[in-house]
Tab-separated table of C-alpha atoms and ligand atoms in Angstrom:
chain	number	residue	atom	x	y	z
E	78	UNK	CA	66.880	218.861	46.629
E	79	UNK	CA	70.298	218.800	48.434
E	80	UNK	CA	68.814	220.589	51.447
E	81	UNK	CA	65.950	218.236	51.649
E	82	UNK	CA	68.365	215.250	51.668
E	83	UNK	CA	70.417	216.681	54.442
E	84	UNK	CA	67.223	217.345	56.509
E	85	UNK	CA	66.170	213.806	55.825
E	86	UNK	CA	69.545	212.457	56.910
E	87	UNK	CA	69.403	214.569	60.032
E	88	UNK	CA	65.949	213.435	60.912
E	89	UNK	CA	66.992	209.844	60.467
E	90	UNK	CA	69.960	210.309	62.653
E	91	UNK	CA	67.781	211.827	65.397
E	92	UNK	CA	65.286	209.043	65.312
E	93	UNK	CA	68.011	206.535	65.374
E	94	UNK	CA	69.644	208.292	68.353
E	95	UNK	CA	66.234	208.489	70.015
E	96	UNK	CA	65.800	204.759	69.582
E	97	UNK	CA	69.176	204.077	71.138
E	98	UNK	CA	68.356	206.318	74.112
E	99	UNK	CA	65.086	204.558	74.579
E	100	UNK	CA	66.771	201.134	74.466
E	101	UNK	CA	69.424	202.273	76.954
E	102	UNK	CA	66.763	203.595	79.259
E	103	UNK	CA	64.852	200.417	79.507
E	104	UNK	CA	67.921	198.225	79.494
E	105	UNK	CA	71.391	199.399	80.519
E	106	UNK	CA	74.100	197.951	78.214
E	107	UNK	CA	75.801	195.267	80.262
E	108	UNK	CA	77.103	192.853	77.623
E	109	UNK	CA	79.654	195.195	76.130
E	110	UNK	CA	81.099	195.804	79.699
E	111	UNK	CA	81.765	192.097	80.492
E	112	UNK	CA	84.581	189.784	79.452
E	113	UNK	CA	82.064	187.737	77.450
E	114	UNK	CA	82.885	190.031	74.377
E	115	UNK	CA	86.423	188.895	74.587
E	116	UNK	CA	85.409	185.437	73.293
E	117	UNK	CA	81.811	185.913	71.943
E	118	UNK	CA	82.414	189.263	70.155
E	119	UNK	CA	81.109	192.760	70.569
E	120	UNK	CA	77.982	191.929	68.655
E	121	UNK	CA	77.604	188.403	70.234
E	122	UNK	CA	78.141	186.823	66.884
E	123	UNK	CA	81.170	184.804	68.028
E	124	UNK	CA	84.886	185.122	68.378
E	125	UNK	CA	86.824	182.123	69.778
E	126	UNK	CA	83.449	181.121	71.453
E	127	UNK	CA	80.306	180.540	69.386
E	128	UNK	CA	77.721	183.092	68.524
E	129	UNK	CA	75.274	183.679	71.350
E	130	UNK	CA	73.112	186.355	69.730
E	131	UNK	CA	69.410	185.250	69.522
E	132	UNK	CA	70.335	182.317	71.888
E	133	UNK	CA	68.035	179.471	71.770
E	134	UNK	CA	69.061	178.435	75.289
E	135	UNK	CA	66.422	178.798	78.120
E	136	UNK	CA	67.233	181.264	80.897
E	137	UNK	CA	68.139	178.276	83.196
E	138	UNK	CA	70.507	176.712	80.701
E	139	UNK	CA	72.204	179.944	79.961
E	140	UNK	CA	72.804	180.758	83.717
E	141	UNK	CA	74.134	177.309	84.358
E	142	UNK	CA	76.640	177.518	81.451
E	143	UNK	CA	77.861	180.929	82.527
E	144	UNK	CA	78.061	180.064	86.257
E	145	UNK	CA	79.756	176.708	85.588
E	146	UNK	CA	81.712	177.319	82.466
E	147	UNK	CA	81.798	174.973	79.542
E	148	UNK	CA	84.818	173.398	77.955
E	149	UNK	CA	87.325	176.234	77.480
E	150	UNK	CA	84.884	178.791	78.814
E	151	UNK	CA	85.621	179.652	82.392
E	152	UNK	CA	82.745	180.002	84.745
E	153	UNK	CA	81.701	183.282	86.270
E	154	UNK	CA	80.966	183.299	90.042
E	155	UNK	CA	78.432	185.582	91.557
E	156	UNK	CA	81.247	187.782	93.067
E	157	UNK	CA	82.268	188.594	89.415
E	158	UNK	CA	78.876	188.772	87.856
E	159	UNK	CA	75.782	189.443	89.866
E	160	UNK	CA	72.550	187.409	89.226
E	161	UNK	CA	70.963	190.707	88.087
E	162	UNK	CA	73.553	191.554	85.504
E	163	UNK	CA	73.582	187.961	84.205
E	164	UNK	CA	69.863	188.207	83.771
E	165	UNK	CA	70.255	191.435	81.759
E	166	UNK	CA	72.804	189.835	79.609
E	167	UNK	CA	70.574	186.977	78.891
E	168	UNK	CA	67.826	189.267	77.700
E	169	UNK	CA	70.199	191.604	75.843
E	170	UNK	CA	71.929	188.679	74.011
E	171	UNK	CA	68.698	187.160	73.128
E	172	UNK	CA	67.577	190.436	71.484
E	173	UNK	CA	70.814	191.000	69.449
E	174	UNK	CA	70.375	190.411	65.732
E	175	UNK	CA	71.846	187.180	64.325
E	176	UNK	CA	73.950	188.166	61.377
E	177	UNK	CA	75.493	185.183	59.717
E	178	UNK	CA	78.040	187.137	57.799
E	179	UNK	CA	79.483	188.564	61.012
E	180	UNK	CA	80.575	185.160	62.348
E	181	UNK	CA	84.427	185.672	62.334
E	182	UNK	CA	86.879	183.176	60.778
E	183	UNK	CA	88.325	182.764	64.207
E	184	UNK	CA	85.263	181.012	65.306
E	185	UNK	CA	85.342	178.770	62.352
E	186	UNK	CA	88.712	177.627	63.648
E	187	UNK	CA	87.690	177.585	67.205
E	188	UNK	CA	84.447	175.553	66.515
E	189	UNK	CA	86.744	172.619	65.968
E	190	UNK	CA	87.701	172.922	69.648
E	191	UNK	CA	84.233	172.563	71.412
E	192	UNK	CA	84.020	169.768	73.878
E	193	UNK	CA	82.179	167.648	71.206
E	194	UNK	CA	84.527	167.948	68.347
E	195	UNK	CA	87.590	167.544	70.582
E	196	UNK	CA	85.932	164.250	71.603
E	197	UNK	CA	85.638	163.240	67.915
E	198	UNK	CA	89.158	164.218	67.065
E	199	UNK	CA	90.435	162.161	70.054
E	200	UNK	CA	88.353	159.163	69.189
E	201	UNK	CA	89.872	159.195	65.688
E	202	UNK	CA	93.368	159.558	66.862
E	203	UNK	CA	92.822	156.874	69.478
E	204	UNK	CA	91.260	154.555	66.927
E	205	UNK	CA	94.342	154.978	64.732
E	206	UNK	CA	96.702	154.348	67.674
E	207	UNK	CA	94.769	151.324	68.691
E	208	UNK	CA	95.142	149.699	65.208
E	209	UNK	CA	98.772	150.456	64.985
E	210	UNK	CA	99.403	149.203	68.507
E	211	UNK	CA	97.569	145.942	67.628
E	212	UNK	CA	99.691	145.637	64.539
E	213	UNK	CA	102.808	145.995	66.740
E	214	UNK	CA	101.496	143.477	69.220
E	215	UNK	CA	101.198	140.846	66.468
E	216	UNK	CA	104.811	141.332	65.689
E	217	UNK	CA	105.857	140.808	69.364
E	218	UNK	CA	103.582	137.805	69.852
E	219	UNK	CA	105.209	136.179	66.720
E	220	UNK	CA	108.608	136.817	68.115
E	221	UNK	CA	107.585	135.358	71.457
E	222	UNK	CA	106.542	132.134	69.736
E	223	UNK	CA	102.997	132.191	70.791
E	224	UNK	CA	101.805	130.050	67.997
E	225	UNK	CA	104.284	127.393	68.766
E	226	UNK	CA	103.336	127.604	72.492
E	227	UNK	CA	99.617	127.256	71.797
E	228	UNK	CA	99.264	123.368	71.673
E	229	UNK	CA	101.218	123.128	74.937
E	230	UNK	CA	98.960	125.806	76.581
E	231	UNK	CA	95.995	123.511	75.724
E	232	UNK	CA	97.638	120.531	77.402
E	233	UNK	CA	98.721	122.679	80.350
E	234	UNK	CA	95.151	124.031	80.843
E	235	UNK	CA	93.685	127.216	79.378
E	236	UNK	CA	92.138	128.454	82.639
E	237	UNK	CA	95.486	127.801	84.441
E	238	UNK	CA	97.249	129.713	81.749
E	239	UNK	CA	94.902	132.639	81.903
E	240	UNK	CA	95.327	132.821	85.676
E	241	UNK	CA	99.183	132.984	85.144
E	242	UNK	CA	98.945	135.654	82.524
E	243	UNK	CA	96.492	137.736	84.715
E	244	UNK	CA	98.669	137.315	87.765
E	245	UNK	CA	101.673	138.553	85.822
E	246	UNK	CA	99.816	141.612	84.531
E	247	UNK	CA	99.183	142.667	88.047
E	248	UNK	CA	102.399	141.606	89.730
E	249	UNK	CA	104.864	142.330	86.851
E	250	UNK	CA	102.970	144.905	84.913
E	251	UNK	CA	100.938	147.021	87.408
E	252	UNK	CA	103.216	146.554	90.388
E	253	UNK	CA	106.472	146.351	88.264
E	254	UNK	CA	108.077	143.686	90.490
E	255	UNK	CA	111.290	143.581	88.468
E	256	UNK	CA	112.085	147.158	89.285
E	257	UNK	CA	111.098	146.770	92.834
E	258	UNK	CA	113.588	144.073	93.093
E	259	UNK	CA	116.457	145.838	91.387
E	260	UNK	CA	115.992	149.436	92.547
E	261	UNK	CA	113.413	150.733	94.921
E	262	UNK	CA	114.144	154.447	94.179
E	263	UNK	CA	113.840	153.759	90.438
E	264	UNK	CA	110.709	151.783	91.176
E	265	UNK	CA	109.214	154.860	93.022
E	266	UNK	CA	110.154	157.306	90.204
E	267	UNK	CA	108.699	154.914	87.581
E	268	UNK	CA	105.541	154.561	89.844
E	269	UNK	CA	105.173	158.294	89.819
E	270	UNK	CA	104.724	158.212	86.131
E	271	UNK	CA	102.717	155.013	85.871
E	272	UNK	CA	100.329	155.644	88.529
E	273	UNK	CA	100.122	159.360	87.792
E	274	UNK	CA	99.242	158.441	84.176
E	275	UNK	CA	96.643	155.949	85.301
E	276	UNK	CA	95.259	158.480	87.815
E	277	UNK	CA	94.893	161.072	84.975
E	278	UNK	CA	93.158	158.407	82.876
E	279	UNK	CA	90.781	157.473	85.602
E	280	UNK	CA	89.909	161.056	86.368
E	281	UNK	CA	89.184	161.768	82.691
E	282	UNK	CA	86.789	158.651	82.492
E	283	UNK	CA	85.111	159.701	85.654
E	284	UNK	CA	84.821	163.356	84.588
E	285	UNK	CA	83.317	162.492	81.318
E	286	UNK	CA	80.628	160.578	83.101
E	287	UNK	CA	79.849	162.914	85.827
E	288	UNK	CA	80.658	166.293	84.172
E	289	UNK	CA	80.372	165.874	80.419
E	290	UNK	CA	80.170	169.538	79.789
E	291	UNK	CA	83.500	170.101	81.560
E	292	UNK	CA	82.219	172.859	83.788
E	293	UNK	CA	84.464	174.365	86.452
E	294	UNK	CA	84.764	172.273	89.642
E	295	UNK	CA	85.675	173.255	93.075
E	296	UNK	CA	89.395	172.637	93.878
E	297	UNK	CA	88.304	170.535	96.811
E	298	UNK	CA	86.266	168.187	94.607
E	299	UNK	CA	87.757	164.665	94.485
E	300	UNK	CA	87.513	164.737	90.850
E	301	UNK	CA	89.704	167.860	90.739
E	302	UNK	CA	92.060	166.583	93.455
E	303	UNK	CA	92.658	163.280	91.699
E	304	UNK	CA	93.909	164.704	88.312
E	305	UNK	CA	95.914	167.536	90.080
E	306	UNK	CA	97.770	165.077	92.411
E	307	UNK	CA	98.157	162.589	89.442
E	308	UNK	CA	99.493	165.367	87.232
E	309	UNK	CA	102.028	166.536	89.850
E	310	UNK	CA	103.202	162.811	90.319
E	311	UNK	CA	103.508	162.337	86.573
E	312	UNK	CA	105.226	165.620	86.087
E	313	UNK	CA	107.763	164.840	88.803
E	314	UNK	CA	108.583	161.480	87.229
E	315	UNK	CA	109.089	162.976	83.814
E	316	UNK	CA	111.433	165.681	85.137
E	317	UNK	CA	113.453	162.822	86.829
E	318	UNK	CA	113.628	160.927	83.458
E	319	UNK	CA	114.769	164.068	81.768
E	320	UNK	CA	117.416	164.505	84.315
E	321	UNK	CA	118.563	160.846	83.871
E	322	UNK	CA	118.791	161.526	80.117
E	323	UNK	CA	121.430	164.160	80.965
E	324	UNK	CA	123.290	162.172	83.622
E	325	UNK	CA	122.879	158.365	83.023
E	326	UNK	CA	125.490	157.161	80.635
E	327	UNK	CA	123.646	153.835	80.228
E	328	UNK	CA	120.211	155.262	79.307
E	329	UNK	CA	121.131	154.964	75.570
E	330	UNK	CA	120.564	151.356	74.615
E	331	UNK	CA	121.854	152.223	71.081
E	332	UNK	CA	118.522	151.353	69.508
E	333	UNK	CA	115.609	153.373	70.818
E	334	UNK	CA	116.982	156.566	72.188
E	335	UNK	CA	115.214	158.783	69.722
E	336	UNK	CA	111.806	157.049	70.248
E	337	UNK	CA	112.377	157.109	74.088
E	338	UNK	CA	113.113	160.812	73.974
E	339	UNK	CA	110.210	161.699	71.831
E	340	UNK	CA	107.736	159.888	74.217
E	341	UNK	CA	109.215	161.615	77.363
E	342	UNK	CA	109.202	164.960	75.650
E	343	UNK	CA	105.605	164.775	74.404
E	344	UNK	CA	104.610	163.722	77.877
E	345	UNK	CA	106.361	166.764	79.260
E	346	UNK	CA	104.588	169.112	76.769
E	347	UNK	CA	101.274	167.536	77.535
E	348	UNK	CA	101.790	168.114	81.268
E	349	UNK	CA	103.135	171.634	80.911
E	350	UNK	CA	100.326	172.762	78.599
E	351	UNK	CA	97.787	171.053	80.857
E	352	UNK	CA	98.824	172.823	83.930
E	353	UNK	CA	98.884	176.253	82.039
E	354	UNK	CA	95.379	175.499	80.738
E	355	UNK	CA	94.045	174.881	84.110
E	356	UNK	CA	95.902	177.713	85.674
E	357	UNK	CA	94.959	180.399	82.982
E	358	UNK	CA	91.351	179.184	83.034
E	359	UNK	CA	91.242	179.733	86.780
E	360	UNK	CA	92.876	183.111	86.597
E	361	UNK	CA	90.539	184.151	83.724
E	362	UNK	CA	93.382	185.096	81.297
E	363	UNK	CA	90.909	184.916	78.415
E	364	UNK	CA	93.344	186.223	75.814
E	365	UNK	CA	95.661	183.310	76.374
E	366	UNK	CA	93.352	180.306	77.040
E	367	UNK	CA	92.622	179.374	73.474
E	368	UNK	CA	96.334	179.415	72.424
E	369	UNK	CA	97.396	177.336	75.386
E	370	UNK	CA	94.551	175.059	74.915
E	371	UNK	CA	95.437	174.427	71.230
E	372	UNK	CA	99.098	173.673	72.346
E	373	UNK	CA	97.642	171.243	74.961
E	374	UNK	CA	95.375	169.440	72.433
E	375	UNK	CA	98.295	169.276	69.869
E	376	UNK	CA	100.493	167.688	72.505
E	377	UNK	CA	97.966	165.022	73.536
E	378	UNK	CA	97.185	164.194	69.907
E	379	UNK	CA	100.803	163.666	69.054
E	380	UNK	CA	101.401	161.694	72.362
E	381	UNK	CA	98.585	159.304	71.559
E	382	UNK	CA	99.078	159.259	67.743
E	383	UNK	CA	102.737	158.398	68.039
E	384	UNK	CA	102.288	156.020	70.967
E	385	UNK	CA	102.594	152.795	68.929
E	386	UNK	CA	105.956	153.944	67.620
E	387	UNK	CA	107.591	155.560	70.611
E	388	UNK	CA	108.693	154.168	73.946
E	389	UNK	CA	105.037	154.725	75.009
E	390	UNK	CA	104.502	151.122	73.619
E	391	UNK	CA	106.474	149.618	76.387
E	392	UNK	CA	103.324	150.285	78.585
E	393	UNK	CA	101.495	147.301	76.906
E	394	UNK	CA	104.386	145.406	75.210
E	395	UNK	CA	106.391	144.815	78.223
E	396	UNK	CA	103.558	143.430	80.513
E	397	UNK	CA	102.401	141.218	77.569
E	398	UNK	CA	105.960	139.815	77.021
E	399	UNK	CA	106.553	139.267	80.812
E	400	UNK	CA	103.295	137.407	81.145
E	401	UNK	CA	104.206	135.192	78.193
E	402	UNK	CA	107.512	134.598	79.857
E	403	UNK	CA	105.900	133.549	83.037
E	404	UNK	CA	103.471	131.280	81.061
E	405	UNK	CA	106.360	129.644	79.231
E	406	UNK	CA	108.230	129.125	82.460
E	407	UNK	CA	105.242	127.524	84.111
E	408	UNK	CA	104.511	125.274	81.067
E	409	UNK	CA	108.158	124.162	81.029
E	410	UNK	CA	108.022	123.619	84.794
E	411	UNK	CA	104.706	121.609	84.299
E	412	UNK	CA	106.434	119.143	82.060
E	413	UNK	CA	103.150	118.664	80.196
E	414	UNK	CA	104.952	118.232	76.860
E	415	UNK	CA	107.877	115.964	76.429
E	416	UNK	CA	110.301	117.448	74.189
E	417	UNK	CA	109.132	120.952	75.060
E	418	UNK	CA	112.518	121.745	76.194
E	419	UNK	CA	114.090	120.437	73.016
E	420	UNK	CA	113.646	121.350	69.422
E	421	UNK	CA	111.341	122.622	68.038
E	422	UNK	CA	111.121	124.954	70.959
E	423	UNK	CA	108.182	127.123	71.465
E	424	UNK	CA	108.621	130.317	73.475
E	425	UNK	CA	112.365	130.720	73.236
E	426	UNK	CA	112.732	132.062	76.684
E	427	UNK	CA	114.311	129.022	78.299
E	428	UNK	CA	116.861	128.645	75.510
E	429	UNK	CA	117.867	132.270	75.704
E	430	UNK	CA	118.241	131.868	79.374
E	431	UNK	CA	120.566	129.029	78.913
E	432	UNK	CA	122.695	131.021	76.551
E	433	UNK	CA	122.749	134.008	78.899
E	434	UNK	CA	123.686	131.716	81.756
E	435	UNK	CA	126.559	130.299	79.835
E	436	UNK	CA	127.754	133.883	78.822
E	437	UNK	CA	127.716	134.831	82.496
E	438	UNK	CA	129.474	131.657	83.631
E	439	UNK	CA	132.304	132.710	81.192
E	440	UNK	CA	132.436	136.056	82.941
E	441	UNK	CA	133.138	134.328	86.293
E	442	UNK	CA	131.355	132.245	88.942
E	443	UNK	CA	130.156	135.263	90.829
E	444	UNK	CA	127.831	136.164	87.953
E	445	UNK	CA	126.601	132.697	87.225
E	446	UNK	CA	123.066	133.197	88.801
E	447	UNK	CA	122.805	136.871	88.826
E	448	UNK	CA	120.746	137.841	85.786
E	449	UNK	CA	117.296	138.698	85.031
E	450	UNK	CA	115.927	138.628	81.402
E	451	UNK	CA	113.536	141.073	80.062
E	452	UNK	CA	112.192	141.686	76.603
E	453	UNK	CA	110.990	145.042	75.493
E	454	UNK	CA	110.999	147.151	72.574
Y	1472	HEC	C1	87.595	182.405	77.183
Y	1472	HEC	C2	86.674	182.731	76.276
Y	1472	HEC	C3	85.246	182.761	76.820
Y	1472	HEC	C4	84.552	183.732	77.694
Y	1472	HEC	C5	85.436	184.850	78.403
Y	1472	HEC	C6	83.267	183.482	77.754
Y	1472	HEC	N1	82.941	182.481	76.938
Y	1472	HEC	FE1	81.062	181.800	76.606
Y	1472	HEC	N2	81.904	180.185	75.494
Y	1472	HEC	C7	83.210	180.069	75.069
Y	1472	HEC	C8	83.424	178.786	74.428
Y	1472	HEC	C9	84.776	178.231	73.845
Y	1472	HEC	C10	82.107	178.162	74.254
Y	1472	HEC	C11	81.787	176.832	73.634
Y	1472	HEC	C12	81.973	175.819	74.667
Y	1472	HEC	C13	81.873	174.343	74.245
Y	1472	HEC	O1	80.804	174.154	73.638
Y	1472	HEC	O2	82.680	173.673	74.460
Y	1472	HEC	C14	81.232	179.036	74.969
Y	1472	HEC	C15	79.872	178.782	75.123
Y	1472	HEC	C16	79.025	179.703	75.699
Y	1472	HEC	C17	77.581	179.553	75.795
Y	1472	HEC	C18	76.946	178.328	75.181
Y	1472	HEC	C19	76.595	178.433	73.741
Y	1472	HEC	C20	75.835	177.369	73.128
Y	1472	HEC	O3	74.848	177.499	72.274
Y	1472	HEC	O4	76.063	176.189	73.559
Y	1472	HEC	C21	76.984	180.506	76.294
Y	1472	HEC	C22	75.465	180.893	76.560
Y	1472	HEC	C23	78.011	181.437	76.723
Y	1472	HEC	N3	79.298	180.929	76.267
Y	1472	HEC	C24	77.858	182.665	77.384
Y	1472	HEC	C25	78.969	183.458	77.787
Y	1472	HEC	C26	78.825	184.731	78.613
Y	1472	HEC	C27	77.467	185.240	78.884
Y	1472	HEC	C28	79.950	185.068	78.918
Y	1472	HEC	C29	80.399	186.283	79.889
Y	1472	HEC	C30	79.893	186.217	81.208
Y	1472	HEC	C31	80.917	184.150	78.320
Y	1472	HEC	N4	80.292	183.229	77.682
Y	1472	HEC	C32	82.368	184.389	78.408
Y	1472	HEC	C33	84.184	181.079	75.420
Y	1472	HEC	C34	84.155	182.060	76.351
């Protein structure tokens, strides 16, 4: 009986071997020799990437994804992986058994990081930040006396008011006129950050329209150049601000230093992790990509999620407050409402201005006209 079993076992082993040999003869094992297994697992049941055994993708779709990459998966150019090999991989992967129980835990974590779920996470964080930001804006509008100003705006002309506000958004907000007038160098450094950030935002919007699967793009592609140049600008600006935190004794206004610093730091981490992600992806450092990518996503999530509470909010509060200041000035100059300059005074700007003027006059005649009022959180 025992001997019989041994013979049976031996026979089974031989048949199994013969089958493997047969398989190998018709189809050389390619998949296990590629870097795909680093992310999709030895048995193609997933690792940090999804399972691709029994893939439902057509040959065309499969080839496109592998050539161009997708999300965090780097593309493989023909130089690294011939068309022939890729074809074999497709056939092989399609034939490999789909074993649910073999899907690793790592993938269950990583599956939260596909292009689609990242999009969802960001939408949620963004929605939260937007609601919190609106709540904050409500506070500032109340401080600015918008409610009291309203009836006078109607008399002054709603369209004219809108025009003044829009103009101020461009001149004071987008072009940052006040900084241009006080210090051209600081304006430039601030511009690196402001326009760098806008460039990144624009690139991201354009990319999600023209390249939703986030495949690899040529480095000479305008949609690649724009974010890289914007990123370098933003990075330079952030480094300069970090330097100022060390050197400028007046940077601490005594109120918001912690929030300012948090904003700049999160910006720095977002930039560094972003550059590392792109570089590692290009270099094909597959073992590190996911870790760095998670670091990058965490930085962005924190940056956006905390935006309404950090110095980030100056990006919308300051332009809003300046535009209201301009509007109040125009309404005052327009003399549409008698008593506007007296109590009860809507938009307290001109009153505050008078107070500041008198304080400066106390300091000496040379100061009397030399001030510029700004409101910001
Ligand atoms: C750095 C890790 C990594 C490497 C290396 C990698 N992949 Fe991927 N792959 C992924 C990730 C992550 C996804 C999911 C992308 C997404 O949906 O955002 C993916 C998706 C895919 C898909 C699409 C799956 C689907 O159903 O949508 C295919 C097909 C694929 N990879 C094949 C390959 C092949 C073939 C190779 C080797 C030439 C390879 N991958 C190398 C990480 C990798």
